[in-house]
Short mmCIF file of C-alpha atoms in Angstrom, two decimals:
data_model
loop_
_atom_site.label_atom_id
_atom_site.label_comp_id
_atom_site.label_asym_id
_atom_site.label_seq_id
_atom_site.Cartn_x
_atom_site.Cartn_y
_atom_site.Cartn_z
CA UNK A 11 103.52 84.05 -84.32
CA UNK A 12 103.84 80.35 -83.48
CA UNK A 13 100.38 80.31 -81.88
CA UNK A 14 98.84 81.86 -84.98
CA UNK A 15 100.56 79.34 -87.22
CA UNK A 16 99.36 76.51 -84.99
CA UNK A 17 95.79 77.72 -85.21
CA UNK A 18 95.94 77.94 -88.98
CA UNK A 19 97.56 74.53 -89.19
CA UNK A 20 94.89 72.93 -86.97
CA UNK A 21 92.04 74.64 -88.77
CA UNK A 22 93.03 73.99 -92.35
CA UNK A 23 92.53 70.19 -92.65
CA UNK A 24 89.04 70.24 -91.13
CA UNK A 25 88.10 73.22 -93.33
CA UNK A 26 89.34 71.40 -96.41
CA UNK A 27 87.46 68.25 -95.46
CA UNK A 28 84.32 70.20 -94.74
CA UNK A 29 84.50 72.03 -98.07
CA UNK A 30 85.01 68.72 -99.87
CA UNK A 31 81.90 67.13 -98.38
CA UNK A 32 79.88 70.29 -98.91
CA UNK A 33 81.04 70.23 -102.54
CA UNK A 34 79.95 66.60 -102.88
CA UNK A 35 76.57 67.47 -101.39
CA UNK A 36 76.14 70.37 -103.80
CA UNK A 37 77.17 68.16 -106.69
CA UNK A 38 74.55 65.59 -105.67
CA UNK A 39 71.91 68.31 -105.41
CA UNK A 40 72.92 69.78 -108.78
CA UNK A 41 72.78 66.35 -110.41
CA UNK A 42 69.23 65.85 -109.14
CA UNK A 43 67.99 69.32 -110.08
CA UNK A 44 69.35 69.20 -113.62
CA UNK A 45 68.58 65.56 -114.41
CA UNK A 46 65.20 65.09 -112.72
CA UNK A 47 63.14 65.92 -115.86
CA UNK A 48 65.03 63.21 -117.75
CA UNK A 49 64.88 60.78 -114.85
CA UNK A 50 61.08 61.08 -115.06
CA UNK A 51 60.85 60.83 -118.88
CA UNK A 52 59.70 57.50 -120.28
CA UNK A 53 61.59 57.93 -123.57
CA UNK A 54 64.86 58.20 -121.65
CA UNK A 55 64.14 54.93 -119.84
CA UNK A 56 63.57 53.14 -123.15
CA UNK A 57 66.61 54.75 -124.78
CA UNK A 58 68.74 53.33 -122.00
CA UNK A 59 67.49 49.86 -122.93
CA UNK A 60 67.20 49.94 -126.71
CA UNK A 61 69.76 52.50 -127.87
CA UNK A 62 72.84 50.91 -129.39
CA UNK A 63 75.66 50.69 -126.82
CA UNK A 64 78.08 52.51 -129.12
CA UNK A 65 75.79 55.55 -129.14
CA UNK A 66 75.71 55.67 -125.34
CA UNK A 67 79.50 55.26 -125.23
CA UNK A 68 79.89 58.03 -127.82
CA UNK A 69 77.69 60.30 -125.70
CA UNK A 70 79.87 59.68 -122.65
CA UNK A 71 83.12 60.14 -124.59
CA UNK A 72 81.93 63.40 -126.17
CA UNK A 73 80.56 64.57 -122.84
CA UNK A 74 83.92 64.25 -121.06
CA UNK A 75 85.57 67.32 -122.67
CA UNK A 76 82.35 69.26 -122.10
CA UNK A 77 82.59 68.47 -118.40
CA UNK A 78 86.27 69.44 -118.41
CA UNK A 79 85.36 72.84 -119.81
CA UNK A 80 82.64 73.28 -117.21
CA UNK A 81 85.08 72.36 -114.45
CA UNK A 82 87.46 75.04 -115.73
CA UNK A 83 84.84 77.82 -116.00
CA UNK A 84 82.42 76.94 -113.21
CA UNK A 85 82.97 73.63 -111.47
CA UNK A 86 82.08 72.97 -107.84
CA UNK A 87 85.53 74.13 -106.71
CA UNK A 88 88.22 76.42 -108.08
CA UNK A 89 90.84 74.32 -109.87
CA UNK A 90 94.45 75.16 -110.66
CA UNK A 91 95.43 72.48 -113.17
CA UNK A 92 94.11 70.04 -115.76
CA UNK A 93 94.67 67.19 -113.31
CA UNK A 94 92.33 68.87 -110.83
CA UNK A 95 89.75 69.39 -113.56
CA UNK A 96 89.94 65.70 -114.53
CA UNK A 97 89.58 64.69 -110.87
CA UNK A 98 86.50 66.90 -110.48
CA UNK A 99 84.96 65.49 -113.66
CA UNK A 100 85.43 61.95 -112.39
CA UNK A 101 83.87 62.90 -109.05
CA UNK A 102 80.94 64.51 -110.88
CA UNK A 103 80.39 61.38 -112.97
CA UNK A 104 80.44 59.13 -109.90
CA UNK A 105 78.03 61.43 -108.05
CA UNK A 106 75.77 61.56 -111.12
CA UNK A 107 75.75 57.76 -111.42
CA UNK A 108 74.88 57.36 -107.73
CA UNK A 109 72.13 59.99 -107.90
CA UNK A 110 70.60 58.50 -111.06
CA UNK A 111 70.81 54.96 -109.68
CA UNK A 112 69.15 55.87 -106.39
CA UNK A 113 66.28 57.79 -108.01
CA UNK A 114 65.62 55.16 -110.68
CA UNK A 115 65.65 52.45 -108.02
CA UNK A 116 63.20 54.38 -105.83
CA UNK A 117 60.96 54.94 -108.87
CA UNK A 118 60.85 51.18 -109.39
CA UNK A 119 62.66 51.45 -112.72
CA UNK A 120 65.70 49.49 -111.56
CA UNK A 121 65.89 46.25 -109.63
CA UNK A 122 68.45 43.53 -109.19
CA UNK A 123 66.49 41.05 -111.32
CA UNK A 124 67.16 43.13 -114.47
CA UNK A 125 69.98 42.19 -116.85
CA UNK A 126 73.19 44.17 -116.21
CA UNK A 127 72.89 45.68 -119.72
CA UNK A 128 69.53 47.23 -118.85
CA UNK A 129 70.71 48.58 -115.50
CA UNK A 130 73.89 50.13 -116.88
CA UNK A 131 72.08 51.50 -119.93
CA UNK A 132 69.40 53.27 -117.89
CA UNK A 133 72.02 54.85 -115.64
CA UNK A 134 74.52 55.65 -118.41
CA UNK A 135 71.95 57.52 -120.53
CA UNK A 136 71.47 59.88 -117.57
CA UNK A 137 75.14 60.48 -116.82
CA UNK A 138 75.83 63.46 -119.09
CA UNK A 139 72.92 65.68 -117.97
CA UNK A 140 73.35 64.66 -114.33
CA UNK A 141 77.10 65.32 -114.49
CA UNK A 142 76.46 68.75 -116.03
CA UNK A 143 74.22 69.50 -113.07
CA UNK A 144 76.89 68.32 -110.66
CA UNK A 145 79.54 70.51 -112.32
CA UNK A 146 77.25 73.56 -112.30
CA UNK A 147 76.47 73.11 -108.60
CA UNK A 148 79.31 75.47 -107.60
CA UNK A 149 78.17 78.41 -109.68
CA UNK A 150 74.43 77.87 -109.15
CA UNK A 151 74.14 76.46 -105.62
CA UNK A 152 77.38 77.47 -103.95
CA UNK A 153 78.01 80.47 -101.76
CA UNK A 154 80.66 82.74 -103.22
CA UNK A 155 82.01 86.03 -102.04
CA UNK A 156 82.68 88.93 -104.37
CA UNK A 157 86.43 88.29 -104.15
CA UNK A 158 85.91 84.66 -105.18
CA UNK A 159 83.81 85.78 -108.14
CA UNK A 160 86.56 88.17 -109.20
CA UNK A 161 89.19 85.42 -108.94
CA UNK A 162 87.17 83.13 -111.14
CA UNK A 163 88.55 83.06 -114.67
CA UNK A 164 86.05 84.36 -117.21
CA UNK A 165 85.75 82.83 -120.66
CA UNK A 166 87.01 84.45 -123.83
CA UNK A 167 85.01 84.54 -127.08
CA UNK A 168 85.46 80.83 -127.78
CA UNK A 169 84.72 80.11 -124.13
CA UNK A 170 81.47 82.04 -124.47
CA UNK A 171 80.50 79.92 -127.47
CA UNK A 172 81.41 76.80 -125.51
CA UNK A 173 79.16 77.79 -122.60
CA UNK A 174 76.35 78.58 -125.02
CA UNK A 175 76.80 75.10 -126.47
CA UNK A 176 76.56 73.59 -122.97
CA UNK A 177 73.29 75.43 -122.35
CA UNK A 178 71.94 74.21 -125.68
CA UNK A 179 73.11 70.67 -124.90
CA UNK A 180 71.30 70.59 -121.58
CA UNK A 181 67.91 71.61 -122.97
CA UNK A 182 68.39 69.48 -126.08
CA UNK A 183 68.98 66.41 -123.93
CA UNK A 184 65.68 67.15 -122.18
CA UNK A 185 63.61 67.49 -125.35
CA UNK A 186 65.26 65.42 -128.09
CA UNK A 187 64.05 62.01 -126.75
CA UNK A 188 60.38 63.05 -126.76
CA UNK A 189 57.93 62.18 -129.51
CA UNK A 190 56.35 65.63 -129.26
CA UNK A 191 59.45 67.21 -130.77
CA UNK A 192 59.20 64.96 -133.85
CA UNK A 193 55.46 65.67 -134.14
CA UNK A 194 56.02 69.43 -134.05
CA UNK A 195 58.66 69.15 -136.78
CA UNK A 196 56.28 67.05 -138.89
CA UNK A 197 53.40 69.54 -138.60
CA UNK A 198 55.37 72.70 -139.37
CA UNK A 199 55.35 74.32 -142.81
CA UNK A 200 58.52 75.72 -144.40
CA UNK A 201 57.54 79.33 -143.66
CA UNK A 202 56.97 78.39 -140.02
CA UNK A 203 60.42 76.82 -139.82
CA UNK A 204 61.99 79.99 -141.23
CA UNK A 205 60.00 82.08 -138.77
CA UNK A 206 61.15 79.82 -135.90
CA UNK A 207 64.79 80.33 -136.92
CA UNK A 208 64.23 84.11 -136.97
CA UNK A 209 62.56 83.97 -133.55
CA UNK A 210 65.41 81.87 -132.13
CA UNK A 211 67.97 84.40 -133.36
CA UNK A 212 65.91 87.31 -132.05
CA UNK A 213 65.49 85.83 -128.58
CA UNK A 214 69.13 84.81 -128.38
CA UNK A 215 70.27 88.34 -129.25
CA UNK A 216 67.69 90.00 -127.01
CA UNK A 217 68.53 87.93 -123.94
CA UNK A 218 72.24 88.63 -124.25
CA UNK A 219 72.30 92.24 -125.47
CA UNK A 220 68.95 94.01 -125.35
CA UNK A 221 67.00 93.12 -122.23
CA UNK A 222 69.71 94.04 -119.73
CA UNK A 223 69.90 90.77 -117.82
CA UNK A 224 72.70 90.46 -115.29
CA UNK A 225 75.68 88.88 -117.03
CA UNK A 226 74.61 90.09 -120.47
CA UNK A 227 77.14 91.48 -122.90
CA UNK A 228 77.68 95.21 -123.35
CA UNK A 229 76.09 96.11 -126.66
CA UNK A 230 77.66 99.58 -126.65
CA UNK A 231 81.15 98.08 -126.93
CA UNK A 232 80.57 96.92 -130.50
CA UNK A 233 78.27 97.54 -133.43
CA UNK A 234 75.00 95.67 -133.89
CA UNK A 235 76.29 93.81 -136.94
CA UNK A 236 79.49 92.79 -135.15
CA UNK A 237 77.61 91.58 -132.08
CA UNK A 238 75.03 89.76 -134.17
CA UNK A 239 77.61 88.05 -136.38
CA UNK A 240 80.02 87.08 -133.58
CA UNK A 241 77.72 86.07 -130.76
CA UNK A 242 74.15 85.75 -131.99
CA UNK A 243 74.72 84.07 -135.34
CA UNK A 244 77.83 82.26 -134.08
CA UNK A 245 75.96 81.12 -131.00
CA UNK A 246 73.02 79.88 -133.06
CA UNK A 247 75.41 77.95 -135.31
CA UNK A 248 76.77 76.21 -132.21
CA UNK A 249 73.22 75.54 -131.00
CA UNK A 250 72.26 74.09 -134.37
CA UNK A 251 75.26 71.76 -134.44
CA UNK A 252 74.66 70.65 -130.85
CA UNK A 253 70.99 69.94 -131.64
CA UNK A 254 71.92 67.96 -134.74
CA UNK A 255 74.51 66.00 -132.77
CA UNK A 256 72.02 65.12 -130.02
CA UNK A 257 69.49 63.93 -132.60
CA UNK A 258 72.18 61.75 -134.18
CA UNK A 259 73.25 60.30 -130.83
CA UNK A 260 69.66 59.41 -129.99
CA UNK A 261 69.18 57.74 -133.37
CA UNK A 262 66.67 60.35 -134.55
CA UNK A 263 68.44 60.83 -137.87
CA UNK A 264 68.57 57.14 -138.78
CA UNK A 265 66.46 56.33 -141.84
CA UNK A 266 65.18 59.91 -141.99
CA UNK A 267 65.13 62.27 -144.97
CA UNK A 268 67.35 65.35 -145.06
CA UNK A 269 64.31 67.63 -144.88
CA UNK A 270 62.95 65.87 -141.77
CA UNK A 271 66.37 66.04 -140.12
CA UNK A 272 66.60 69.76 -140.88
CA UNK A 273 63.07 70.36 -139.55
CA UNK A 274 63.77 68.46 -136.33
CA UNK A 275 67.05 70.31 -135.83
CA UNK A 276 65.34 73.69 -136.29
CA UNK A 277 62.67 72.75 -133.76
CA UNK A 278 65.23 71.48 -131.25
CA UNK A 279 67.39 74.59 -131.79
CA UNK A 280 64.58 76.81 -130.49
CA UNK A 281 64.81 75.64 -126.85
CA UNK A 282 68.52 75.19 -127.44
CA UNK A 283 68.81 78.92 -128.13
CA UNK A 284 67.05 79.72 -124.86
CA UNK A 285 69.42 77.39 -123.06
CA UNK A 286 72.42 78.97 -124.79
CA UNK A 287 71.31 82.46 -123.79
CA UNK A 288 70.72 81.36 -120.20
CA UNK A 289 74.15 79.73 -119.99
CA UNK A 290 75.81 82.83 -121.46
CA UNK A 291 74.10 85.01 -118.85
CA UNK A 292 74.57 82.78 -115.80
CA UNK A 293 77.98 81.11 -116.14
#
């Protein structure tokens, strides 16, 4: 008995340390995978320089509870308390900042001759998407046994909507800074916008209920109207609000007519719906 206890005692600290560093490595890899499109997008570089500081701060403040929710449902380690979730979020933010700084420096987009405002802005604008990638590293890149998957706490209805919002946020952050998104919204007619909304709803419902993807909801457990109203329409409403919020944070709604804002939000909600469906299926 004493020998067995001694073995467990000697093994545990090294195992814990190893898991911690593996978790950090996965977080770094997740930050790179999820943020690389934005790290290589010119509009994101300029937003980091010219976007008002309060908008960047607002993005970081609003992103913190999102990261807390991700830590609870699928962070890079299983947490038991809010304090652990906060600690993991802070680790994810630090890892994201380091990853973004290294890549931007290697790309020649950061150097020590730049003003501190430009350096911090270029890194800060990347923190939310990179931190999301770091937090998702456990569920996407980690090795988990079936027993660990069973122990993991699944989301309820509101948790499902939250995860759909995270998926929409990730893709929206990729696309909202680009000029192509504004051009598409400008060229679309009203009937095309209505058709795009219908297509977004159709794809969102099909991915979750109809096509039988792993992680999809069971359509036989509720009626079509109930499923459509609760998840599909409710999910699209979340996607729409997330898309509108991202456009506002990036200054895309400033000095713009209500019709143009609505058109841009509808366009951005299309990839947002795909992201929402993917998050609902995967997380």
